[in-house]
XYZ file of C-alpha atoms in Angstrom:
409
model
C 4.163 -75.044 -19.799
C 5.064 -73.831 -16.625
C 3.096 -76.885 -14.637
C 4.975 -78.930 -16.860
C 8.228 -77.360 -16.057
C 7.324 -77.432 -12.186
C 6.998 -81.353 -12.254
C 10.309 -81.758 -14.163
C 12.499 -80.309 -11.463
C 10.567 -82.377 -9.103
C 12.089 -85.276 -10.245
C 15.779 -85.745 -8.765
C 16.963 -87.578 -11.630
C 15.805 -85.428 -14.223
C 17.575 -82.796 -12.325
C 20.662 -84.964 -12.150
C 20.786 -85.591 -15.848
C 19.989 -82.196 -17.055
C 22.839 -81.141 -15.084
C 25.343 -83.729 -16.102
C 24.558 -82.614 -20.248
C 24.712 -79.028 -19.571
C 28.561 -80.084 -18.017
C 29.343 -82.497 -20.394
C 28.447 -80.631 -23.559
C 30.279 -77.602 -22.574
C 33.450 -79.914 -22.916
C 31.792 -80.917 -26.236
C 31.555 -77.339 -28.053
C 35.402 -77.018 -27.369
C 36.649 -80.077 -28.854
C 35.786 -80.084 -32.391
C 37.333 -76.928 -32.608
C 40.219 -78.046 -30.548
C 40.861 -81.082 -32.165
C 40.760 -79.959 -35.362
C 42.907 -77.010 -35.565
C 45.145 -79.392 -33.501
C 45.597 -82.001 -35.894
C 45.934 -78.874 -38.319
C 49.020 -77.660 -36.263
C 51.026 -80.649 -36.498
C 54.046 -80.530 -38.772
C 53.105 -82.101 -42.151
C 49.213 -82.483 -40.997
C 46.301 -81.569 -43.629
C 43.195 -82.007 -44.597
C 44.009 -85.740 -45.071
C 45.604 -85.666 -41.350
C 42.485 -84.589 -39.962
C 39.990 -86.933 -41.959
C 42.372 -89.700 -40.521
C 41.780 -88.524 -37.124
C 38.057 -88.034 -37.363
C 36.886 -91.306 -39.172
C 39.112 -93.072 -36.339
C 36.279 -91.834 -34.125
C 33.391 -92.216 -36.699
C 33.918 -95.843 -37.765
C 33.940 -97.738 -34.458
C 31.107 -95.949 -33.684
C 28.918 -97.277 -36.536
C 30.415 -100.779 -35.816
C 29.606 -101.054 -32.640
C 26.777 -99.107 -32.625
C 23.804 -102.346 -32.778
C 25.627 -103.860 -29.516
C 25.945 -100.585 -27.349
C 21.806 -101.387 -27.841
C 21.914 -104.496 -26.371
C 24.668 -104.074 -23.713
C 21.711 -101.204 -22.728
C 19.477 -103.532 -22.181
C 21.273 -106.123 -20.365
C 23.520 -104.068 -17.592
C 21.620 -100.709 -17.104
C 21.265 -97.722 -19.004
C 22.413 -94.977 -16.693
C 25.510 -97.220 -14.908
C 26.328 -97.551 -19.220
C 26.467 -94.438 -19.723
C 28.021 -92.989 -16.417
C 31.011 -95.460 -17.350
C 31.495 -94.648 -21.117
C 31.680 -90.929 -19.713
C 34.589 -91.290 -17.091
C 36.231 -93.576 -19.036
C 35.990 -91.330 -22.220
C 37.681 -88.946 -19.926
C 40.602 -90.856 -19.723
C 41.533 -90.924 -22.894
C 40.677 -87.417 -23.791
C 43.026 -86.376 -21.097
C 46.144 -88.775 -22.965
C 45.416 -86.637 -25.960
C 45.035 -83.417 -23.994
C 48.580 -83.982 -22.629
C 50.196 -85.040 -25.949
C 49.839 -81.383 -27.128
C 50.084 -80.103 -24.009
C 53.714 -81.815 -23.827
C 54.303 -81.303 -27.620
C 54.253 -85.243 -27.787
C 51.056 -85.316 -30.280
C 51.095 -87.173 -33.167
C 48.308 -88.755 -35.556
C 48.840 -92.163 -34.652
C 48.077 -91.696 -31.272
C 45.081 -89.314 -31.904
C 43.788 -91.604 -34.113
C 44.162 -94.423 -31.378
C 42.449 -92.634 -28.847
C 39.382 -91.759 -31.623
C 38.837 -95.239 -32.291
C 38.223 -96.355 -28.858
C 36.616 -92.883 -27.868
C 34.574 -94.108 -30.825
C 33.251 -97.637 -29.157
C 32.522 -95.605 -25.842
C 30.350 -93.189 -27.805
C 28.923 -96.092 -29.450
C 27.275 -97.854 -26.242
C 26.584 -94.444 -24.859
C 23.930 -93.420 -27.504
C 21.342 -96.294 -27.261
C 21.517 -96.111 -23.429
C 21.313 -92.474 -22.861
C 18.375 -92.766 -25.687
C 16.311 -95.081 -23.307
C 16.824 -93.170 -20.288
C 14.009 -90.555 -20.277
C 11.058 -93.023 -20.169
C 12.413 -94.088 -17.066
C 12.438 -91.422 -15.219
C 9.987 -89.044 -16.708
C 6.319 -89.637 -17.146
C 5.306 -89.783 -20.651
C 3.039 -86.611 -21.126
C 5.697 -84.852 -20.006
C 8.530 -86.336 -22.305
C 8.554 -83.642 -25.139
C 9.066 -81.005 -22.554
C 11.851 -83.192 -20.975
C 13.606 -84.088 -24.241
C 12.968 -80.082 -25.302
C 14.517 -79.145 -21.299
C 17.512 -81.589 -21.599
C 17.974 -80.794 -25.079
C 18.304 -76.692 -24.000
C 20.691 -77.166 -21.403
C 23.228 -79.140 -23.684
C 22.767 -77.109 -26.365
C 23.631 -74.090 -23.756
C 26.358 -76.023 -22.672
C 27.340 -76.441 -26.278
C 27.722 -72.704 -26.784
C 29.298 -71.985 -23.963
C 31.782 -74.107 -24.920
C 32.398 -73.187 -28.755
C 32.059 -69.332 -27.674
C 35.403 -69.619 -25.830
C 36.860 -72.623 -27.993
C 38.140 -70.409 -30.038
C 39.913 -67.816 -27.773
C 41.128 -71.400 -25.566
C 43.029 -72.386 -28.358
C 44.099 -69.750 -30.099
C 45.756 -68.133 -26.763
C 46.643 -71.477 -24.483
C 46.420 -74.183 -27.306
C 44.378 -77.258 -28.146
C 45.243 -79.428 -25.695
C 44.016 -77.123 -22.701
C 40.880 -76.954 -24.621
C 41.056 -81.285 -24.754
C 41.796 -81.219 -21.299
C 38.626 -78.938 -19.973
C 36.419 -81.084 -22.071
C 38.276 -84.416 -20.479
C 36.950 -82.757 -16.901
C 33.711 -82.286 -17.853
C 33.483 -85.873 -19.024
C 34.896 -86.943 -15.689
C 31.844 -85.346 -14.033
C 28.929 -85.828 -15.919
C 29.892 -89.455 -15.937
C 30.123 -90.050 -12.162
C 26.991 -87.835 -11.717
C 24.875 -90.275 -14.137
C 26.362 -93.571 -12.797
C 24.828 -92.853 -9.375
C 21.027 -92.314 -10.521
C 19.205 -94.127 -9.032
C 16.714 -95.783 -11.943
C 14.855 -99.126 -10.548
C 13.554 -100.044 -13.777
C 17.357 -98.935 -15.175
C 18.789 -101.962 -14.180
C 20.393 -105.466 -15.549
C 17.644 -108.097 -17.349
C 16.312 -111.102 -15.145
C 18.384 -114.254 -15.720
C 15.905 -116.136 -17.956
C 16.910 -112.591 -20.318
C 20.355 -112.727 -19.721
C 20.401 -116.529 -21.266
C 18.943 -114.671 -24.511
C 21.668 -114.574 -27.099
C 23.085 -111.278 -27.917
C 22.155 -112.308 -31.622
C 18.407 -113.208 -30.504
C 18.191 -109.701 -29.071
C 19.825 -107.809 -32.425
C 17.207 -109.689 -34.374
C 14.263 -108.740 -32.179
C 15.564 -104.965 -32.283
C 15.477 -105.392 -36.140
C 12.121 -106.623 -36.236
C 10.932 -103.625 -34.051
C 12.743 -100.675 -36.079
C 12.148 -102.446 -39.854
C 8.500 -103.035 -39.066
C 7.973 -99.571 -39.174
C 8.405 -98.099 -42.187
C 8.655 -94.043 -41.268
C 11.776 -94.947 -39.195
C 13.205 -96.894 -41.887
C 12.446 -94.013 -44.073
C 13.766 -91.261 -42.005
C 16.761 -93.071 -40.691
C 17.705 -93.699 -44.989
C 17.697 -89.588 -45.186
C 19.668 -89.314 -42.297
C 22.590 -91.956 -43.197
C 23.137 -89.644 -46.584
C 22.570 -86.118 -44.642
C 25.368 -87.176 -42.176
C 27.863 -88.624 -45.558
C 27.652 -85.077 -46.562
C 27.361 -83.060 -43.179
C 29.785 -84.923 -40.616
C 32.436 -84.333 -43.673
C 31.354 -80.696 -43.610
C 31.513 -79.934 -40.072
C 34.711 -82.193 -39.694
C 36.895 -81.541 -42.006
C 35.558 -78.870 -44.834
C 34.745 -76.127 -42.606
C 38.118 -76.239 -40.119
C 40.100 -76.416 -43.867
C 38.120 -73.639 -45.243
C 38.192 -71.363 -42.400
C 42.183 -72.075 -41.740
C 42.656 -71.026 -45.498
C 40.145 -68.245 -46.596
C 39.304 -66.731 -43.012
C 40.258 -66.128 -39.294
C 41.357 -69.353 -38.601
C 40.404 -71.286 -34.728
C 38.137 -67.655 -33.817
C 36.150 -67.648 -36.837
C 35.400 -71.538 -36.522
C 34.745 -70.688 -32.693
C 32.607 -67.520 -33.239
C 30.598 -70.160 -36.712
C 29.774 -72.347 -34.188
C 28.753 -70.215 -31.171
C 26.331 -69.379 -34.041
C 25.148 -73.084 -34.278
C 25.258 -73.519 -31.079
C 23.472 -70.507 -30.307
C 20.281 -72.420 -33.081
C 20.221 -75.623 -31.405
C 19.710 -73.799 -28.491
C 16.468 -72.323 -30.101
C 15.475 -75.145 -31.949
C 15.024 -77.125 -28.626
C 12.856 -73.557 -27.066
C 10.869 -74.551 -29.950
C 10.045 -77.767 -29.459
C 9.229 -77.027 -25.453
C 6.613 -74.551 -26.999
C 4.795 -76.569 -30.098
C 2.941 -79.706 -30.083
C 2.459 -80.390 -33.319
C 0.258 -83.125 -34.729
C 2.782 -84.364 -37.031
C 6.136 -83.773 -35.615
C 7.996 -85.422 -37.923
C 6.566 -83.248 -40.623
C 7.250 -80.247 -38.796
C 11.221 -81.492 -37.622
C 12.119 -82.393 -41.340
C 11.054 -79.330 -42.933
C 13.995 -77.388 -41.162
C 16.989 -79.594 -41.933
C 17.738 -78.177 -45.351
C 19.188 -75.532 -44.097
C 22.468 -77.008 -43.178
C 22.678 -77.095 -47.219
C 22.505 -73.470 -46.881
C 25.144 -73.405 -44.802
C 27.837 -75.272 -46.891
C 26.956 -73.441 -50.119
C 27.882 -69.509 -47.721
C 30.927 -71.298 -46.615
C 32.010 -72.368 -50.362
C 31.993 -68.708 -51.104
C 33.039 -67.572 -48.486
C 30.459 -65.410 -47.522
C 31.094 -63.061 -44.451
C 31.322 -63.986 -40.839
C 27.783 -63.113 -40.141
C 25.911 -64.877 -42.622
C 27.704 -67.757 -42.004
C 26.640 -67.324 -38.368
C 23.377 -66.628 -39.525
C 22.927 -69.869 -41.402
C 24.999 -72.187 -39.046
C 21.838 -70.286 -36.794
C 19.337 -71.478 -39.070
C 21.078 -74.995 -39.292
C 21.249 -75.377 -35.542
C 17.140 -74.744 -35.398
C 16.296 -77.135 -38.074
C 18.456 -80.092 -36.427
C 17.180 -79.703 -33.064
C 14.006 -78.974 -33.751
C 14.131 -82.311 -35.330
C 16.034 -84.124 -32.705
C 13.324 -83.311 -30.260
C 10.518 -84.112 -32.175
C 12.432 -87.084 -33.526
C 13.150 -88.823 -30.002
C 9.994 -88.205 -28.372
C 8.514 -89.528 -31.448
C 10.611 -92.861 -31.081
C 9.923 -93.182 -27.318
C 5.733 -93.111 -27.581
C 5.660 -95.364 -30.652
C 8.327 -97.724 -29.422
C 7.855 -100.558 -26.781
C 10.206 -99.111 -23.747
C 11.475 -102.893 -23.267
C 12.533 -102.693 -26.888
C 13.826 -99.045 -27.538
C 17.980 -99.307 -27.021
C 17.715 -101.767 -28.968
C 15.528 -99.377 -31.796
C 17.929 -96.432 -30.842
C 20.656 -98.582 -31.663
C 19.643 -99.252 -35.454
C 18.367 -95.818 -35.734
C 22.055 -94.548 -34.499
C 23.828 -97.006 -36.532
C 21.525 -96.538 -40.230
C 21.737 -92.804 -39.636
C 25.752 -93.356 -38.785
C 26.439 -95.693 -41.399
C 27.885 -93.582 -44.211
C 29.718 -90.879 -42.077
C 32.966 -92.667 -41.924
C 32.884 -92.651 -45.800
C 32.600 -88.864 -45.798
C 34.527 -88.391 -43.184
C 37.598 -89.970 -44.842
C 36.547 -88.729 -48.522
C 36.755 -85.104 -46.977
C 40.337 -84.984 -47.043
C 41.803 -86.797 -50.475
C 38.178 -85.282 -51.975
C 39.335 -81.344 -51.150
C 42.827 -82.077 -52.222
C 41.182 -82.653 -55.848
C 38.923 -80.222 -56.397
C 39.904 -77.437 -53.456
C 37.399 -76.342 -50.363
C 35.006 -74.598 -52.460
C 34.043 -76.910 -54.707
C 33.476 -79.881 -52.282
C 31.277 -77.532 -49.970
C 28.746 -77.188 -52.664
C 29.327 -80.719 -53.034
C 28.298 -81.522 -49.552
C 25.333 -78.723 -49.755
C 23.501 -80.691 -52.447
C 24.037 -84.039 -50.888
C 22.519 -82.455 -47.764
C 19.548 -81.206 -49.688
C 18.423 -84.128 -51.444
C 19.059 -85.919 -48.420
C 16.854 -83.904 -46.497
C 13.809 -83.240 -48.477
C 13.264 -87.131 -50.051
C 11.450 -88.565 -46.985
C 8.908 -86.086 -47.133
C 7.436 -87.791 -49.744
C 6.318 -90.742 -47.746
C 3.184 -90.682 -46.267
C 4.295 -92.758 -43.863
C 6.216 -90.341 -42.414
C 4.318 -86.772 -42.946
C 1.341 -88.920 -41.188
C 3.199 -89.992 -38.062
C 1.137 -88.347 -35.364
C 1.997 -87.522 -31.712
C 1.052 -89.304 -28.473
C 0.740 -87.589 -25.595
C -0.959 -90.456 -22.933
């Protein structure tokens, strides 16, 4: 572990990208909490206000999601994502100001979603494809597992003082942090330097963008434990993106401690993904995929405490357990994708696995709302809670997928 460590930090753009998540996702544990008990704070706002807000973001994301793949592929992955990053920054900062200035309002938050939504949605296939360019593939689980630590650390960080940000100096201070550290990570990725990270020859470019969607579809539906897995995922993130969006800043604002309780939930998470990813430096399992998926139930866990609500520290204790069981998975999940999948062909992959596991969390992010109104916060959290479950335990029974094994060479 240590030798494998050793030759990580060797590599200057490892080191370069390591640093720019553990920056930008320290911007990215304030936000949520931010912008939710923002949108919350508006005169008139509710739960409706904030599902508005958050399926501006979610549904440009799926949309656009298959040609953020492509536009990988053709113009370079780390230039792609260095740009959607400082130009994400931008438009955090508008928002950041509009409360600052007392000028918010949820037409303009729910502009600056949607097209904070189509930047997210070319960054994820490019930042996917990254790694096997610049690390050598034995050592990719470590380097997903090291990467994956450091945001995840930077994730905390950032929800631990979300909380007190916003509560004490208000939402938009918290925007506008998380706007900096957007501004940096970006311009620190755009200058890698990444030969092999660079536009397609000209015979490639003359490929039609359609040509190339098709060829990514024949490369993720011709193997069937991706299609599988990605299915679970598209109905784990209907029920958990309308959880973590909208049900749990509602609940908390009504039954508990309001911005601090959210703040000190997801320090909890935070504090599990952070584990999670320790995890997955440490174990090499055979099967990965049958070891990743085994954890993810938990998150049901966690929506059936907050129904209740159950006190601050067992919620903390299964946001914990949730933030394991997803990262555990992510890391197992990627590395996974990146030894089975041609490198000339994995944006492209990334992309449909992004967009199938994507698909249906604009429809719970926007049921959240009018949903809660109906039946009240409690009743959609155990909602959400079984959704997750079933979700989360049905692609176990492929064999497909519990017989995935690893590569290491």
């Amino acid at each position: 572990m240590k030798k494998e460590l050793s030759e990580l930090w060797k590599i200057t753009e490892f080191r370069h990208l390591l640093v720019a998540r553990v920056i930008s996702n320290f911007g990215n544990g304030i936000t949520p909490i931010a912008l939710a008990f923002g949108v919350l704070s508006l005169p008139g706002a509710d739960a409706g206000s904030l599902s508005y807000v958050t399926t501006a973001h979610m549904i440009p994301l799926v949309l656009f999601m298959l040609i953020g793949g492509v536009a990988a592929d053709r113009f370079g992955r780390t230039h792609l994502v260095g740009l959607t990053d400082i130009i994400g920054s931008i438009f955090v900062a508008i928002s950041a100001f509009a409360f600052i200035s007392g000028h918010a309002s949820i037409p303009l938050l729910c502009f600056n979603s949607f097209i904070f939504g189509i930047l997210n949605a070319l960054w994820y296939p490019a930042f996917s494809g990254i790694m096997p360019l610049i690390v050598p593939n034995p050592l990719l689980q470590a380097a997903n597992s090291l990467v994956g630590i450091g945001a995840n650390l930077g994730f905390t960080l950032g929800a631990s003082v979300a909380g007190i940000v916003v509560s004490t100096a208000g939402p938009g201070w918290g925007l506008l942090i998380d706007a900096v550290t957007f501004l940096v990570a970006g311009v620190l990725v755009y200058r890698m330097k990444v030969p092999n990270s660079t536009p397609l020859g000209e015979g490639e470019k003359r490929e039609s963008i359609f040509s190339q969607l098709r060829e990514g579809w024949v490369e993720f539906s011709s193997r069937k434990w991706i299609v599988y897995v990605v299915a679970s995922y598209s109905f784990f993130y209907l029920g958990f993106e309308g959880f973590l969006g909208v049900l749990a800043p509602v609940q908390i604002k009504e039954a508990m401690g309001g911005a601090k309780d959210m703040g000190i939930m997801m320090f909890g998470f935070g504090a599990g993904t952070i584990i999670g990813t320790v995890f997955a430096l440490r174990l090499r399992p055979r099967r990965p995929l049958l070891l990743g998926l085994g954890g993810l139930p938990l998150a049901a866990l966690w929506a059936f405490a907050l129904a209740v609500p159950l006190p601050l520290w067992v919620l903390c204790i299964t946001a914990l357990g949730t933030g394991i069981g997803m990262d555990l998975m992510y890391a197992n999940w990627i590395t996974t994708l990146q030894t089975h999948v041609p490198d000339e062909a994995l944006s492209r992959v990334s992309s449909y696995d992004a967009f199938g596991s994507m698909v249906f969390a604009p429809v719970g992010l926007f049921l959240a709302g009018p949903f809660t109104h109906l039946v009240g916060a409690p009743t959609a959290l155990v909602t959400v809670g079984i959704i997750i479950a079933l979700a989360t335990s049905l692609p176990l029974l492929s064999k497909e997928v519990r017989q995935i094994e690893r590569i290491d060479t």
